[in-house]
């Protein structure tokens, strides 16, 4: 896999021409599953091909409780990693076991203690609410345990059961859907414990200073993703590698990826070109779902038109008080934030919705 990743990286590096990297992240998966030597090789490829100097740009790595080792953490620190994100999901063993992710709470706590020992500027803990057998009380118990480690960030994810996943294959009977109650209880707890809500999912400790590093604007600068499942975008294109959920489909993709010759990485096989309307729509959606809000004046400067003229349906969000003006911005209200996962797809174009519905998962 690493050999194929290097072939892809070399091809992409040549295609990029003149560029600079202002943010670097390894994850969307668990890179610390790699051995110490393999992890070092991964950093070597990234730093050599993309001129990344350790410690000069914000660098994030994802990990899991079962793959945390002090030696690996020290290697991450040596390569400039300043943010470690760990997928805990729950500190209640019965809940992670029911979700198909059995883990011992003692192992999770040892992993968190190891991360604190190596001392990264930012620790993020991922938790999930809506797990089988979870209650509001047990959800708050997990949050309280997480807060003992004083994470700089917390991501709270609602459970969604996708087709072809382990949970999706099981019949799930739940008399009451507690996700909204869990979200509200978790939000209230964090706001009273020194955290600021950045988006529906993300909470950041108020003691944390704003991120430093070169200026990066996602809408203008784009993003390059490498490896299986990676997504990329430019101003006018969004593209990704093939995606699967079922074990058989995933194995087939991995097999194909690891045997691909270098020249095949010169093309994007799954993508979407954004016309003017789609570019405006993407700007609206991505900026709205950050509590910084969307600046109508900045939107008009970029596109030469007004939001309500381009998207009359947006008025419904204002009428329903899901969005409200604040300091020259249009921002999601508390009600809007908790319904982000409904509002977002509601703002998709009909063309994008049709393409999503037609894609066949494997």
CSV table of C-alpha atoms in Angstrom, one decimal:
chain,number,residue,atom,x,y,z
A,1,UNK,CA,0.0,0.0,0.0
A,2,UNK,CA,2.8,2.4,0.9
A,3,UNK,CA,4.5,1.7,-2.4
A,4,UNK,CA,1.3,2.5,-4.3
A,5,UNK,CA,0.8,5.6,-2.2
A,6,UNK,CA,4.3,6.8,-3.1
A,7,UNK,CA,3.6,6.2,-6.9
A,8,UNK,CA,0.4,8.3,-6.5
A,9,UNK,CA,2.2,11.0,-4.5
A,10,UNK,CA,5.0,11.3,-7.2
A,11,UNK,CA,2.4,11.6,-9.9
A,12,UNK,CA,0.4,14.2,-8.1
A,13,UNK,CA,3.5,16.2,-7.2
A,14,UNK,CA,4.5,16.5,-10.8
A,15,UNK,CA,1.0,17.5,-11.8
A,16,UNK,CA,0.7,20.3,-9.2
A,17,UNK,CA,3.4,22.5,-10.6
A,18,UNK,CA,4.0,25.4,-8.3
A,19,UNK,CA,2.3,25.1,-4.9
A,20,UNK,CA,2.7,25.4,-1.2
A,21,UNK,CA,1.3,23.2,1.5
A,22,UNK,CA,-0.3,25.1,4.4
A,23,UNK,CA,-2.1,22.3,6.3
A,24,UNK,CA,-1.1,18.6,6.6
A,25,UNK,CA,-3.3,15.8,7.9
A,26,UNK,CA,-2.9,12.0,8.0
A,27,UNK,CA,-6.0,10.1,8.7
A,28,UNK,CA,-9.5,9.2,7.8
A,29,UNK,CA,-8.5,5.7,8.8
A,30,UNK,CA,-5.9,4.9,11.4
A,31,UNK,CA,-2.4,5.6,10.2
A,32,UNK,CA,-1.0,4.5,13.6
A,33,UNK,CA,-1.9,1.0,12.6
A,34,UNK,CA,1.3,1.1,10.6
A,35,UNK,CA,4.5,-0.1,12.2
A,36,UNK,CA,7.1,2.5,13.5
A,37,UNK,CA,9.2,2.0,10.3
A,38,UNK,CA,6.2,2.2,8.0
A,39,UNK,CA,5.0,5.4,9.7
A,40,UNK,CA,8.4,6.9,9.3
A,41,UNK,CA,8.4,6.0,5.6
A,42,UNK,CA,5.0,7.7,5.2
A,43,UNK,CA,6.3,11.0,6.7
A,44,UNK,CA,9.5,10.7,4.6
A,45,UNK,CA,7.4,10.5,1.4
A,46,UNK,CA,5.2,13.4,2.3
A,47,UNK,CA,8.0,15.7,3.5
A,48,UNK,CA,10.3,15.0,0.6
A,49,UNK,CA,7.8,15.2,-2.2
A,50,UNK,CA,5.7,18.1,-0.9
A,51,UNK,CA,8.4,20.1,0.8
A,52,UNK,CA,6.8,19.9,4.2
A,53,UNK,CA,9.2,21.1,7.0
A,54,UNK,CA,8.2,19.6,10.3
A,55,UNK,CA,6.9,22.1,12.8
A,56,UNK,CA,6.2,24.8,10.2
A,57,UNK,CA,2.6,24.1,9.4
A,58,UNK,CA,-0.4,22.7,11.4
A,59,UNK,CA,-0.1,18.9,11.2
A,60,UNK,CA,-2.8,16.5,12.4
A,61,UNK,CA,-2.8,12.7,12.8
A,62,UNK,CA,-5.7,10.4,13.7
A,63,UNK,CA,-5.3,7.4,15.9
A,64,UNK,CA,-7.3,4.8,17.8
A,65,UNK,CA,-7.0,3.5,21.4
A,66,UNK,CA,-5.6,0.1,20.2
A,67,UNK,CA,-2.8,1.6,18.1
A,68,UNK,CA,-1.3,4.1,20.4
A,69,UNK,CA,2.3,3.4,21.3
A,70,UNK,CA,4.7,5.9,23.0
A,71,UNK,CA,7.4,5.3,20.4
A,72,UNK,CA,4.9,6.1,17.6
A,73,UNK,CA,3.7,9.2,19.4
A,74,UNK,CA,7.3,10.4,19.8
A,75,UNK,CA,7.9,9.8,16.1
A,76,UNK,CA,4.8,11.9,15.4
A,77,UNK,CA,6.1,14.7,17.6
A,78,UNK,CA,9.5,14.6,15.9
A,79,UNK,CA,7.7,15.2,12.5
A,80,UNK,CA,5.9,18.3,13.7
A,81,UNK,CA,2.5,16.8,14.6
A,82,UNK,CA,0.7,19.3,16.8
A,83,UNK,CA,-2.7,17.7,16.8
A,84,UNK,CA,-3.6,14.1,17.7
A,85,UNK,CA,-7.2,13.0,17.3
A,86,UNK,CA,-8.3,9.8,18.9
A,87,UNK,CA,-11.5,7.9,18.1
A,88,UNK,CA,-12.8,6.9,21.6
A,89,UNK,CA,-16.5,6.9,20.6
A,90,UNK,CA,-17.5,5.9,24.2
A,91,UNK,CA,-15.9,5.1,27.5
A,92,UNK,CA,-18.7,2.6,28.3
A,93,UNK,CA,-17.5,-0.9,27.2
A,94,UNK,CA,-21.0,-2.3,26.6
A,95,UNK,CA,-21.7,0.6,24.2
A,96,UNK,CA,-18.6,0.1,22.0
A,97,UNK,CA,-19.1,-3.6,22.1
A,98,UNK,CA,-22.7,-3.2,20.8
A,99,UNK,CA,-21.4,-0.9,18.1
A,100,UNK,CA,-18.9,-3.6,16.9
A,101,UNK,CA,-15.9,-1.8,18.3
A,102,UNK,CA,-15.0,-3.7,21.5
A,103,UNK,CA,-12.4,-2.0,23.6
A,104,UNK,CA,-11.4,-2.0,27.3
A,105,UNK,CA,-11.9,1.4,29.0
A,106,UNK,CA,-8.5,0.8,30.8
A,107,UNK,CA,-6.8,0.5,27.3
A,108,UNK,CA,-8.5,3.8,26.2
A,109,UNK,CA,-7.3,5.6,29.4
A,110,UNK,CA,-3.8,4.2,28.9
A,111,UNK,CA,-3.8,5.6,25.4
A,112,UNK,CA,-4.9,9.0,26.5
A,113,UNK,CA,-2.3,9.1,29.2
A,114,UNK,CA,0.4,8.2,26.7
A,115,UNK,CA,-0.7,11.1,24.4
A,116,UNK,CA,-0.6,13.5,27.4
A,117,UNK,CA,2.8,12.2,28.3
A,118,UNK,CA,4.3,13.0,24.9
A,119,UNK,CA,2.5,16.4,25.2
A,120,UNK,CA,0.9,17.5,21.9
A,121,UNK,CA,-0.5,21.1,21.7
A,122,UNK,CA,-3.9,19.8,20.7
A,123,UNK,CA,-5.7,16.7,21.8
A,124,UNK,CA,-9.0,15.9,20.1
A,125,UNK,CA,-11.4,13.2,21.4
A,126,UNK,CA,-14.1,11.9,19.1
A,127,UNK,CA,-17.3,10.6,20.8
A,128,UNK,CA,-20.5,9.2,19.3
A,129,UNK,CA,-24.0,9.6,20.6
A,130,UNK,CA,-27.0,7.4,19.7
A,131,UNK,CA,-25.1,4.1,20.2
A,132,UNK,CA,-27.1,0.9,20.9
A,133,UNK,CA,-28.1,0.8,24.5
A,134,UNK,CA,-26.9,4.3,25.2
A,135,UNK,CA,-28.8,6.6,27.5
A,136,UNK,CA,-28.5,10.4,28.0
A,137,UNK,CA,-27.0,9.6,31.4
A,138,UNK,CA,-24.3,7.2,30.0
A,139,UNK,CA,-23.6,9.7,27.2
A,140,UNK,CA,-22.9,12.4,29.8
A,141,UNK,CA,-20.8,9.9,31.8
A,142,UNK,CA,-18.5,9.4,28.7
A,143,UNK,CA,-18.3,13.2,28.2
A,144,UNK,CA,-17.3,13.7,31.9
A,145,UNK,CA,-14.6,11.1,31.6
A,146,UNK,CA,-13.3,12.7,28.4
A,147,UNK,CA,-13.2,16.1,30.2
A,148,UNK,CA,-10.8,14.7,32.8
A,149,UNK,CA,-8.1,14.7,30.0
A,150,UNK,CA,-8.8,18.4,29.3
A,151,UNK,CA,-8.9,18.0,25.5
A,152,UNK,CA,-8.4,21.1,23.5
A,153,UNK,CA,-11.1,19.9,21.1
A,154,UNK,CA,-14.0,17.5,21.2
A,155,UNK,CA,-16.0,16.2,18.2
A,156,UNK,CA,-19.5,14.8,19.1
A,157,UNK,CA,-20.8,12.7,16.3
A,158,UNK,CA,-24.4,11.4,15.9
A,159,UNK,CA,-24.7,7.7,15.0
A,160,UNK,CA,-25.9,7.1,11.5
A,161,UNK,CA,-26.5,3.6,10.4
A,162,UNK,CA,-25.3,3.1,6.8
A,163,UNK,CA,-26.2,0.3,4.4
A,164,UNK,CA,-23.7,-2.6,4.3
A,165,UNK,CA,-22.2,-1.7,7.7
A,166,UNK,CA,-22.2,-4.1,10.6
A,167,UNK,CA,-25.0,-2.2,12.4
A,168,UNK,CA,-26.8,-1.8,9.1
A,169,UNK,CA,-27.1,-5.6,8.7
A,170,UNK,CA,-28.6,-6.0,12.1
A,171,UNK,CA,-32.2,-5.3,12.9
A,172,UNK,CA,-32.1,-2.4,15.3
A,173,UNK,CA,-35.1,-1.8,17.4
A,174,UNK,CA,-35.0,1.4,19.5
A,175,UNK,CA,-38.2,2.6,21.1
A,176,UNK,CA,-36.9,6.2,21.4
A,177,UNK,CA,-34.3,8.0,19.3
A,178,UNK,CA,-32.2,9.8,22.0
A,179,UNK,CA,-29.8,11.5,19.6
A,180,UNK,CA,-31.3,15.0,19.8
A,181,UNK,CA,-31.6,14.8,23.6
A,182,UNK,CA,-28.0,13.6,23.8
A,183,UNK,CA,-26.8,16.4,21.5
A,184,UNK,CA,-28.5,19.0,23.6
A,185,UNK,CA,-27.3,17.6,26.9
A,186,UNK,CA,-23.7,17.3,25.6
A,187,UNK,CA,-23.8,20.8,24.1
A,188,UNK,CA,-25.1,22.3,27.4
A,189,UNK,CA,-22.4,20.5,29.4
A,190,UNK,CA,-19.5,21.7,27.2
A,191,UNK,CA,-20.7,25.3,27.0
A,192,UNK,CA,-20.7,25.4,30.8
A,193,UNK,CA,-17.3,23.8,31.0
A,194,UNK,CA,-15.3,26.3,29.0
A,195,UNK,CA,-15.9,25.1,25.5
A,196,UNK,CA,-17.0,27.1,22.4
A,197,UNK,CA,-19.2,25.5,19.7
A,198,UNK,CA,-17.5,25.8,16.3
A,199,UNK,CA,-20.0,23.6,14.4
A,200,UNK,CA,-22.6,21.0,15.1
A,201,UNK,CA,-19.9,18.5,15.9
A,202,UNK,CA,-16.9,20.5,16.9
A,203,UNK,CA,-16.3,22.1,20.3
A,204,UNK,CA,-13.0,23.9,21.2
A,205,UNK,CA,-11.7,24.9,24.6
A,206,UNK,CA,-11.9,28.7,25.1
A,207,UNK,CA,-8.3,28.6,26.5
A,208,UNK,CA,-7.0,27.5,23.1
A,209,UNK,CA,-5.4,30.2,21.0
A,210,UNK,CA,-6.3,30.5,17.3
A,211,UNK,CA,-4.4,28.3,15.0
A,212,UNK,CA,-1.2,29.8,13.6
A,213,UNK,CA,0.5,29.0,10.3
A,214,UNK,CA,0.3,30.2,6.7
A,215,UNK,CA,-3.1,31.6,5.7
A,216,UNK,CA,-5.4,29.0,4.1
A,217,UNK,CA,-8.8,29.5,2.6
A,218,UNK,CA,-10.4,26.3,1.7
A,219,UNK,CA,-12.7,27.8,-1.0
A,220,UNK,CA,-9.8,29.5,-2.8
A,221,UNK,CA,-6.9,27.2,-2.2
A,222,UNK,CA,-8.4,23.7,-2.5
A,223,UNK,CA,-7.2,20.4,-1.0
A,224,UNK,CA,-5.3,17.4,-2.3
A,225,UNK,CA,-6.1,14.0,-0.9
A,226,UNK,CA,-3.9,10.9,-1.5
A,227,UNK,CA,-4.7,7.2,-0.8
A,228,UNK,CA,-7.8,5.0,-0.8
A,229,UNK,CA,-10.9,6.9,0.0
A,230,UNK,CA,-9.2,10.3,-0.2
A,231,UNK,CA,-11.2,13.3,-1.5
A,232,UNK,CA,-9.8,16.4,-3.3
A,233,UNK,CA,-11.2,19.6,-4.6
A,234,UNK,CA,-10.3,22.7,-6.5
A,235,UNK,CA,-12.4,25.8,-7.3
A,236,UNK,CA,-14.2,24.0,-10.1
A,237,UNK,CA,-13.8,20.3,-9.4
A,238,UNK,CA,-14.4,17.7,-6.7
A,239,UNK,CA,-13.0,14.2,-7.1
A,240,UNK,CA,-12.2,11.1,-5.1
A,241,UNK,CA,-11.0,7.6,-5.4
A,242,UNK,CA,-13.5,4.7,-5.5
A,243,UNK,CA,-15.5,4.1,-2.4
A,244,UNK,CA,-17.0,1.0,-0.8
A,245,UNK,CA,-18.5,0.0,2.5
A,246,UNK,CA,-18.8,-3.8,2.5
A,247,UNK,CA,-15.7,-5.8,3.3
A,248,UNK,CA,-15.6,-7.5,-0.1
A,249,UNK,CA,-15.8,-4.1,-1.9
A,250,UNK,CA,-13.1,-2.6,0.3
A,251,UNK,CA,-10.8,-5.6,-0.3
A,252,UNK,CA,-11.3,-5.3,-4.1
A,253,UNK,CA,-10.4,-1.5,-4.0
A,254,UNK,CA,-7.3,-2.2,-1.9
A,255,UNK,CA,-6.2,-4.9,-4.3
A,256,UNK,CA,-6.7,-2.7,-7.3
A,257,UNK,CA,-5.0,0.3,-5.7
A,258,UNK,CA,-1.9,-1.6,-4.6
A,259,UNK,CA,-1.3,-2.9,-8.1
A,260,UNK,CA,-2.0,0.3,-10.1
A,261,UNK,CA,0.9,1.4,-12.4
A,262,UNK,CA,2.0,5.0,-11.9
A,263,UNK,CA,0.4,6.5,-15.0
A,264,UNK,CA,-3.1,5.5,-13.9
A,265,UNK,CA,-2.8,8.1,-11.1
A,266,UNK,CA,-2.8,10.9,-13.7
A,267,UNK,CA,-6.6,10.7,-13.9
A,268,UNK,CA,-9.5,11.2,-11.5
A,269,UNK,CA,-12.1,8.6,-12.2
A,270,UNK,CA,-14.8,9.7,-9.8
A,271,UNK,CA,-15.6,13.4,-9.8
A,272,UNK,CA,-17.9,16.3,-10.4
A,273,UNK,CA,-17.2,19.6,-12.2
A,274,UNK,CA,-18.9,22.6,-10.5
A,275,UNK,CA,-20.5,25.2,-12.8
A,276,UNK,CA,-21.0,28.7,-11.5
A,277,UNK,CA,-24.1,27.8,-9.6
A,278,UNK,CA,-22.6,24.8,-7.9
A,279,UNK,CA,-19.5,26.9,-6.9
A,280,UNK,CA,-21.8,29.5,-5.3
A,281,UNK,CA,-23.8,26.8,-3.6
A,282,UNK,CA,-20.7,25.1,-2.2
A,283,UNK,CA,-19.5,28.5,-0.8
A,284,UNK,CA,-22.9,29.0,0.8
A,285,UNK,CA,-23.0,25.5,2.4
A,286,UNK,CA,-19.4,25.2,3.6
A,287,UNK,CA,-19.3,28.7,5.1
A,288,UNK,CA,-22.7,28.5,6.7
A,289,UNK,CA,-21.9,25.4,8.7
A,290,UNK,CA,-19.1,27.0,10.6
A,291,UNK,CA,-20.4,29.2,13.4
A,292,UNK,CA,-18.4,32.0,11.9
A,293,UNK,CA,-21.2,32.3,9.5
A,294,UNK,CA,-21.4,33.5,5.9
A,295,UNK,CA,-20.6,37.1,5.0
A,296,UNK,CA,-23.1,38.3,2.4
A,297,UNK,CA,-20.8,41.2,1.4
A,298,UNK,CA,-17.9,38.8,0.8
A,299,UNK,CA,-20.2,36.5,-1.1
A,300,UNK,CA,-21.3,39.4,-3.3
A,301,UNK,CA,-17.7,40.5,-3.9
A,302,UNK,CA,-16.7,37.0,-5.1
A,303,UNK,CA,-19.7,36.2,-7.2
A,304,UNK,CA,-21.2,39.5,-8.1
A,305,UNK,CA,-24.6,38.5,-6.9
A,306,UNK,CA,-26.6,38.3,-3.7
A,307,UNK,CA,-27.4,35.1,-1.7
A,308,UNK,CA,-31.2,35.4,-1.8
A,309,UNK,CA,-31.1,36.3,-5.5
A,310,UNK,CA,-29.1,33.1,-6.2
A,311,UNK,CA,-31.0,30.9,-3.7
A,312,UNK,CA,-34.5,32.2,-2.9
A,313,UNK,CA,-35.2,29.1,-0.8
A,314,UNK,CA,-32.6,30.4,1.7
A,315,UNK,CA,-35.3,32.8,2.9
A,316,UNK,CA,-37.1,29.8,4.5
A,317,UNK,CA,-34.2,29.3,6.8
A,318,UNK,CA,-34.5,32.9,7.9
A,319,UNK,CA,-38.2,32.7,8.3
A,320,UNK,CA,-37.9,29.5,10.4
A,321,UNK,CA,-35.2,31.2,12.5
A,322,UNK,CA,-32.7,28.5,11.7
A,323,UNK,CA,-30.4,31.3,10.3
A,324,UNK,CA,-30.2,34.8,11.7
A,325,UNK,CA,-28.2,38.0,11.0
A,326,UNK,CA,-25.4,38.7,13.5
A,327,UNK,CA,-22.5,41.2,13.2
A,328,UNK,CA,-22.9,41.5,9.4
A,329,UNK,CA,-22.9,37.8,9.1
A,330,UNK,CA,-25.7,35.2,8.5
A,331,UNK,CA,-25.3,32.5,11.1
A,332,UNK,CA,-27.0,29.3,12.1
A,333,UNK,CA,-29.0,29.7,15.3
A,334,UNK,CA,-28.9,27.1,18.1
A,335,UNK,CA,-31.9,25.5,16.4
A,336,UNK,CA,-30.1,25.7,13.0
A,337,UNK,CA,-26.9,24.1,14.4
A,338,UNK,CA,-28.8,21.1,15.8
A,339,UNK,CA,-30.5,20.5,12.5
A,340,UNK,CA,-27.3,21.0,10.4
A,341,UNK,CA,-27.5,17.4,9.0
A,342,UNK,CA,-30.9,18.2,7.6
A,343,UNK,CA,-30.3,21.7,6.3
A,344,UNK,CA,-27.1,20.7,4.5
A,345,UNK,CA,-28.6,18.1,2.1
A,346,UNK,CA,-31.7,20.4,1.7
A,347,UNK,CA,-29.4,22.9,0.2
A,348,UNK,CA,-27.9,20.5,-2.3
A,349,UNK,CA,-28.8,21.0,-6.0
A,350,UNK,CA,-31.2,18.5,-7.6
A,351,UNK,CA,-28.3,17.4,-9.9
A,352,UNK,CA,-26.1,16.5,-6.9
A,353,UNK,CA,-29.0,14.7,-5.1
A,354,UNK,CA,-29.7,12.7,-8.2
A,355,UNK,CA,-26.0,11.7,-8.6
A,356,UNK,CA,-25.9,10.6,-4.9
A,357,UNK,CA,-29.0,8.5,-5.2
A,358,UNK,CA,-27.7,6.8,-8.3
A,359,UNK,CA,-24.3,5.8,-6.9
A,360,UNK,CA,-24.3,2.1,-6.1
A,361,UNK,CA,-22.5,1.2,-2.9
A,362,UNK,CA,-20.5,-2.0,-2.7
